[in-house]
Amino acid sequence: MTEEKYLILNLRKLLVRKQNWRRSESAIFILKRLLKRHLKTDKIKISTSLNNLIWKRGIKRPITKIKIKAVKDGEEYKVDLAS
């Protein structure tokens, strides 16, 4: 039986402090850090569709609020966009 968790993560508060020209790059690291805290594991795989959504508007203006679905597959979580 697979375990699914739905989360809404707000990255805006943490991205405001970052340099303007590195925000999308930082958003990925912040997303992983928040997922480690919520899912209580280090083994996390982010899907390409979620990565593309963050990078869609360029390096300076990433998406700041994301609905995600985390599915447990063995010991690791696979993170994708929530439909």
XYZ file of C-alpha atoms in Angstrom:
83
model
C 0.000 0.000 0.000
C 1.420 3.366 -1.018
C 1.290 6.364 1.251
C 0.293 9.723 -0.229
C 0.613 13.146 1.348
C -0.658 16.429 -0.045
C 1.131 19.643 0.988
C 0.856 23.328 0.158
C 4.238 24.994 0.571
C 4.816 28.751 0.621
C 8.354 29.655 -0.458
C 7.858 33.426 -0.623
C 9.048 34.283 2.907
C 12.302 32.410 2.375
C 12.922 33.613 -1.201
C 12.650 37.327 -0.390
C 15.988 37.169 1.422
C 17.809 35.588 -1.536
C 19.588 37.414 -4.365
C 17.307 38.372 -7.209
C 19.349 36.516 -9.818
C 19.424 33.165 -7.908
C 15.859 32.755 -6.681
C 14.800 29.733 -8.753
C 17.986 27.920 -7.850
C 17.385 28.690 -4.171
C 13.722 27.664 -4.456
C 14.764 24.089 -5.260
C 17.036 23.911 -2.195
C 14.347 25.466 0.018
C 11.742 23.035 -1.348
C 13.958 20.064 -0.521
C 14.634 21.429 2.962
C 10.904 21.907 3.670
C 10.103 18.430 2.353
C 12.759 16.876 4.580
C 11.113 18.567 7.551
C 7.543 17.560 6.659
C 8.196 14.037 5.374
C 10.950 13.207 7.912
C 13.286 11.614 5.390
C 16.308 12.568 3.300
C 15.377 10.414 0.307
C 13.308 12.716 -1.914
C 12.968 12.752 -5.721
C 11.486 15.859 -7.353
C 9.699 15.282 -10.663
C 10.707 17.122 -13.806
C 7.251 18.703 -14.125
C 7.606 20.296 -10.667
C 11.134 21.449 -11.497
C 9.955 22.935 -14.798
C 7.108 24.762 -13.034
C 9.548 26.447 -10.647
C 11.891 27.441 -13.497
C 9.064 28.376 -15.919
C 9.231 32.154 -15.296
C 13.021 32.289 -15.282
C 15.708 32.480 -12.635
C 14.484 35.727 -11.035
C 10.764 35.049 -10.485
C 10.021 31.449 -9.422
C 6.606 30.175 -8.374
C 6.196 30.945 -4.675
C 3.242 28.806 -3.584
C 3.096 25.166 -4.674
C 0.589 22.341 -4.168
C 2.430 19.036 -4.188
C 1.714 15.341 -3.798
C 4.326 13.114 -2.174
C 4.027 9.378 -2.813
C 6.083 6.939 -0.768
C 7.776 4.323 -2.919
C 9.770 1.962 -0.720
C 11.946 4.184 1.456
C 11.908 7.275 -0.754
C 9.258 9.852 -1.582
C 8.500 10.906 -5.153
C 7.225 14.476 -5.253
C 4.990 15.734 -8.065
C 2.402 18.428 -8.668
C -0.988 17.873 -7.052
C -3.796 17.677 -9.581
